[in-house]
Amino acid sequence: MRIVLGVTYNGQGYQGWQSQSSGQTVQDKLEKALGTFCSQRVSTLCAGRTDAGVHGLMQVVHFDTELDRDTYSWIRGTNANLPKDISVQWAVKTTPDFHCRASALSRRYAYVLLESPIRPSVETGRVGWTFNALDEHAMRQAADILLGEHDFSSFRAAQCQALSPVKNLIRIDFHRRGAYWRIEFEANAFLHHMIRNIMGCLVQIGQGKKPPEWMAEVLAARNRKVAAPTFSPDGLYFLGPRYDPKWGMPDRTPAYDALP
């Protein structure tokens, strides 16, 4: 039987998603909790890995098991063994031809940014921060340049393991509530640090340090050295993948709408 889980987590205390020898990753904690609940080793696959400090509002994972439990038992039983900053939000039983990564049509992220002359306190680790005021029109102009299928090598981390730097960036949406910006990204897939590197460029353009047209120069260069420094992981949230409705997977968790 293949079980699919929707998992949320605050990434501040973890070394990213993927399992490491330290045991201090979200995958390590989830697999330990599942192992305790199932009384056997459980190995999971995820829809999209997240870096240290990055949060998950709907990480989707699957695993195979011979245990037959109702879906709510998978939620409650796993959560009983998880740290308080990781939580299973939903569970679905499916067929072996569903794959949390390969079946995804697209993936979504949001970056939450505080625009304020004063650094954050309560939101530390949960929002990015910019001291200077931002020009939304300039950032929108720059973001439009990135839409579509391109070689995103200029926004790719050196450690990236993707087979190709060509990705299809479907949308970049801007929302603002008071001093908080929420910038959403959707693509067929993302490169390592791609969003944080795009954010670094958008913030420089929003601050007036670079014109919107500079984004086209960065994209065309296909060279990481010409882009802005990688922006902070603090405000980055994995919103989850989108799947064909035939799979019956939830599109979001309640935490999706709780962001600014």
CSV table of C-alpha atoms in Angstrom, one decimal, residues 61-218:
chain,number,residue,atom,x,y,z
A,61,VAL,CA,5.9,12.5,0.9
A,62,HIS,CA,5.1,8.9,0.1
A,63,PHE,CA,6.1,5.5,1.4
A,64,ASP,CA,5.1,1.9,0.9
A,65,THR,CA,3.9,-0.3,3.8
A,66,GLU,CA,2.0,-3.5,4.4
A,67,LEU,CA,0.2,-1.9,7.4
A,68,ASP,CA,-3.4,-1.1,6.9
A,69,ARG,CA,-4.5,1.8,9.1
A,70,ASP,CA,-7.2,4.4,8.5
A,71,THR,CA,-6.0,7.7,7.2
A,72,TYR,CA,-6.7,9.6,10.4
A,73,SER,CA,-4.6,7.1,12.3
A,74,TRP,CA,-1.6,7.8,10.1
A,75,ILE,CA,-2.0,11.5,11.0
A,76,ARG,CA,-2.6,11.2,14.7
A,77,GLY,CA,-0.1,8.3,15.2
A,78,THR,CA,2.7,10.0,13.4
A,79,ASN,CA,2.1,13.4,15.0
A,80,ALA,CA,2.3,11.8,18.5
A,81,ASN,CA,5.9,11.0,17.8
A,82,LEU,CA,7.0,14.2,16.0
A,83,PRO,CA,8.5,17.4,17.5
A,84,LYS,CA,6.1,20.3,17.9
A,85,ASP,CA,7.5,22.2,14.9
A,86,ILE,CA,6.7,19.3,12.4
A,87,SER,CA,3.1,18.1,11.8
A,88,VAL,CA,1.3,15.8,9.4
A,89,GLN,CA,-1.7,17.6,8.1
A,90,TRP,CA,-3.3,15.0,5.9
A,91,ALA,CA,-2.9,11.4,4.7
A,92,VAL,CA,-4.1,9.7,1.5
A,93,LYS,CA,-4.0,6.0,0.5
A,94,THR,CA,-3.1,5.6,-3.2
A,95,THR,CA,-1.8,3.3,-5.9
A,96,PRO,CA,1.9,2.4,-6.6
A,97,ASP,CA,1.8,4.4,-9.8
A,98,PHE,CA,1.6,7.7,-7.9
A,99,HIS,CA,4.9,9.3,-7.2
A,100,CYS,CA,5.1,12.4,-5.0
A,101,ARG,CA,7.9,13.9,-7.2
A,102,ALA,CA,7.5,12.4,-10.6
A,103,SER,CA,3.7,12.9,-10.6
A,104,ALA,CA,3.9,16.6,-9.8
A,105,LEU,CA,2.8,19.0,-12.5
A,106,SER,CA,4.4,22.0,-10.8
A,107,ARG,CA,5.9,23.2,-7.5
A,108,ARG,CA,5.1,26.4,-5.6
A,109,TYR,CA,7.0,28.5,-3.1
A,110,ALA,CA,6.4,31.8,-1.3
A,111,TYR,CA,8.9,34.3,0.0
A,112,VAL,CA,7.7,36.5,2.9
A,113,LEU,CA,9.7,39.7,3.2
A,114,LEU,CA,9.5,42.4,5.8
A,115,GLU,CA,10.1,46.0,4.6
A,116,SER,CA,11.0,48.0,7.7
A,117,PRO,CA,13.7,50.3,9.0
A,118,ILE,CA,13.7,48.1,12.1
A,119,ARG,CA,14.8,44.5,12.1
A,120,PRO,CA,12.3,41.7,12.9
A,121,SER,CA,12.1,40.1,16.4
A,122,VAL,CA,9.0,37.9,16.9
A,123,GLU,CA,9.3,36.9,13.2
A,124,THR,CA,13.0,36.1,13.3
A,125,GLY,CA,13.7,33.1,11.1
A,126,ARG,CA,10.2,33.3,9.5
A,127,VAL,CA,10.6,36.4,7.3
A,128,GLY,CA,13.3,37.9,5.2
A,129,TRP,CA,14.1,41.6,5.8
A,130,THR,CA,14.9,44.7,3.8
A,131,PHE,CA,15.8,48.0,5.4
A,132,ASN,CA,15.1,50.1,2.3
A,133,ALA,CA,11.7,50.8,0.7
A,134,LEU,CA,10.9,48.7,-2.4
A,135,ASP,CA,9.5,49.8,-5.7
A,136,GLU,CA,6.8,47.2,-6.6
A,137,HIS,CA,6.4,48.4,-10.2
A,138,ALA,CA,10.1,47.9,-10.9
A,139,MET,CA,10.1,44.4,-9.3
A,140,ARG,CA,7.1,43.3,-11.3
A,141,GLN,CA,8.8,44.5,-14.5
A,142,ALA,CA,11.9,42.5,-13.6
A,143,ALA,CA,9.9,39.4,-12.6
A,144,ASP,CA,8.0,39.4,-16.0
A,145,ILE,CA,11.4,38.9,-17.7
A,146,LEU,CA,11.8,35.6,-16.0
A,147,LEU,CA,8.5,34.1,-17.0
A,148,GLY,CA,8.5,31.2,-19.4
A,149,GLU,CA,11.1,28.5,-20.2
A,150,HIS,CA,14.7,29.7,-19.8
A,151,ASP,CA,18.2,28.5,-18.9
A,152,PHE,CA,18.4,29.7,-15.2
A,153,SER,CA,22.1,29.0,-14.8
A,154,SER,CA,22.6,32.5,-13.4
A,155,PHE,CA,20.3,31.6,-10.5
A,156,ARG,CA,21.7,28.1,-9.8
A,157,ALA,CA,23.9,27.2,-6.8
A,158,ALA,CA,27.2,25.5,-7.4
A,159,GLN,CA,26.0,22.4,-5.5
A,160,CYS,CA,22.9,22.0,-7.7
A,161,GLN,CA,22.4,18.4,-8.9
A,162,ALA,CA,19.7,19.1,-11.5
A,163,LEU,CA,20.3,17.5,-14.8
A,164,SER,CA,19.3,20.6,-16.7
A,165,PRO,CA,19.2,24.4,-15.8
A,166,VAL,CA,16.3,24.9,-18.2
A,167,LYS,CA,13.0,25.4,-16.2
A,168,ASN,CA,9.6,26.8,-17.0
A,169,LEU,CA,8.7,29.6,-14.6
A,170,ILE,CA,4.9,29.7,-14.7
A,171,ARG,CA,4.1,32.7,-12.5
A,172,ILE,CA,5.5,35.2,-10.0
A,173,ASP,CA,2.8,36.9,-8.0
A,174,PHE,CA,3.2,39.9,-5.6
A,175,HIS,CA,1.0,40.5,-2.6
A,176,ARG,CA,1.4,43.1,0.1
A,177,ARG,CA,-0.1,43.5,3.5
A,178,GLY,CA,1.2,46.5,5.4
A,179,ALA,CA,5.0,46.1,5.8
A,180,TYR,CA,4.9,42.5,4.6
A,181,TRP,CA,5.5,41.3,1.1
A,182,ARG,CA,4.4,37.8,-0.1
A,183,ILE,CA,6.0,36.8,-3.4
A,184,GLU,CA,4.8,33.5,-4.8
A,185,PHE,CA,6.6,31.4,-7.4
A,186,GLU,CA,5.4,28.5,-9.5
A,187,ALA,CA,7.5,26.4,-11.9
A,188,ASN,CA,7.6,22.9,-13.3
A,189,ALA,CA,10.7,22.5,-11.1
A,190,PHE,CA,13.3,24.7,-9.4
A,191,LEU,CA,17.1,24.7,-9.2
A,192,HIS,CA,19.0,24.7,-5.9
A,193,HIS,CA,18.8,28.2,-4.4
A,194,MET,CA,17.0,29.4,-7.5
A,195,ILE,CA,14.3,31.4,-5.7
A,196,ARG,CA,16.7,32.9,-3.1
A,197,ASN,CA,19.0,34.0,-6.0
A,198,ILE,CA,16.0,35.5,-7.8
A,199,MET,CA,15.0,37.3,-4.6
A,200,GLY,CA,18.4,38.8,-4.2
A,201,CYS,CA,18.1,40.3,-7.7
A,202,LEU,CA,14.5,41.5,-7.1
A,203,VAL,CA,15.4,43.2,-3.9
A,204,GLN,CA,18.3,45.1,-5.5
A,205,ILE,CA,16.0,46.2,-8.3
A,206,GLY,CA,13.3,47.1,-5.8
A,207,GLN,CA,15.8,49.2,-3.8
A,208,GLY,CA,16.8,51.1,-7.0
A,209,LYS,CA,20.3,49.7,-7.0
A,210,LYS,CA,19.7,48.1,-10.4
A,211,PRO,CA,17.1,48.9,-13.2
A,212,PRO,CA,14.5,46.3,-14.1
A,213,GLU,CA,16.3,45.6,-17.4
A,214,TRP,CA,19.3,44.3,-15.4
A,215,MET,CA,17.3,41.1,-14.8
A,216,ALA,CA,17.4,40.3,-18.5
A,217,GLU,CA,21.2,40.8,-18.5
A,218,VAL,CA,21.5,38.4,-15.6
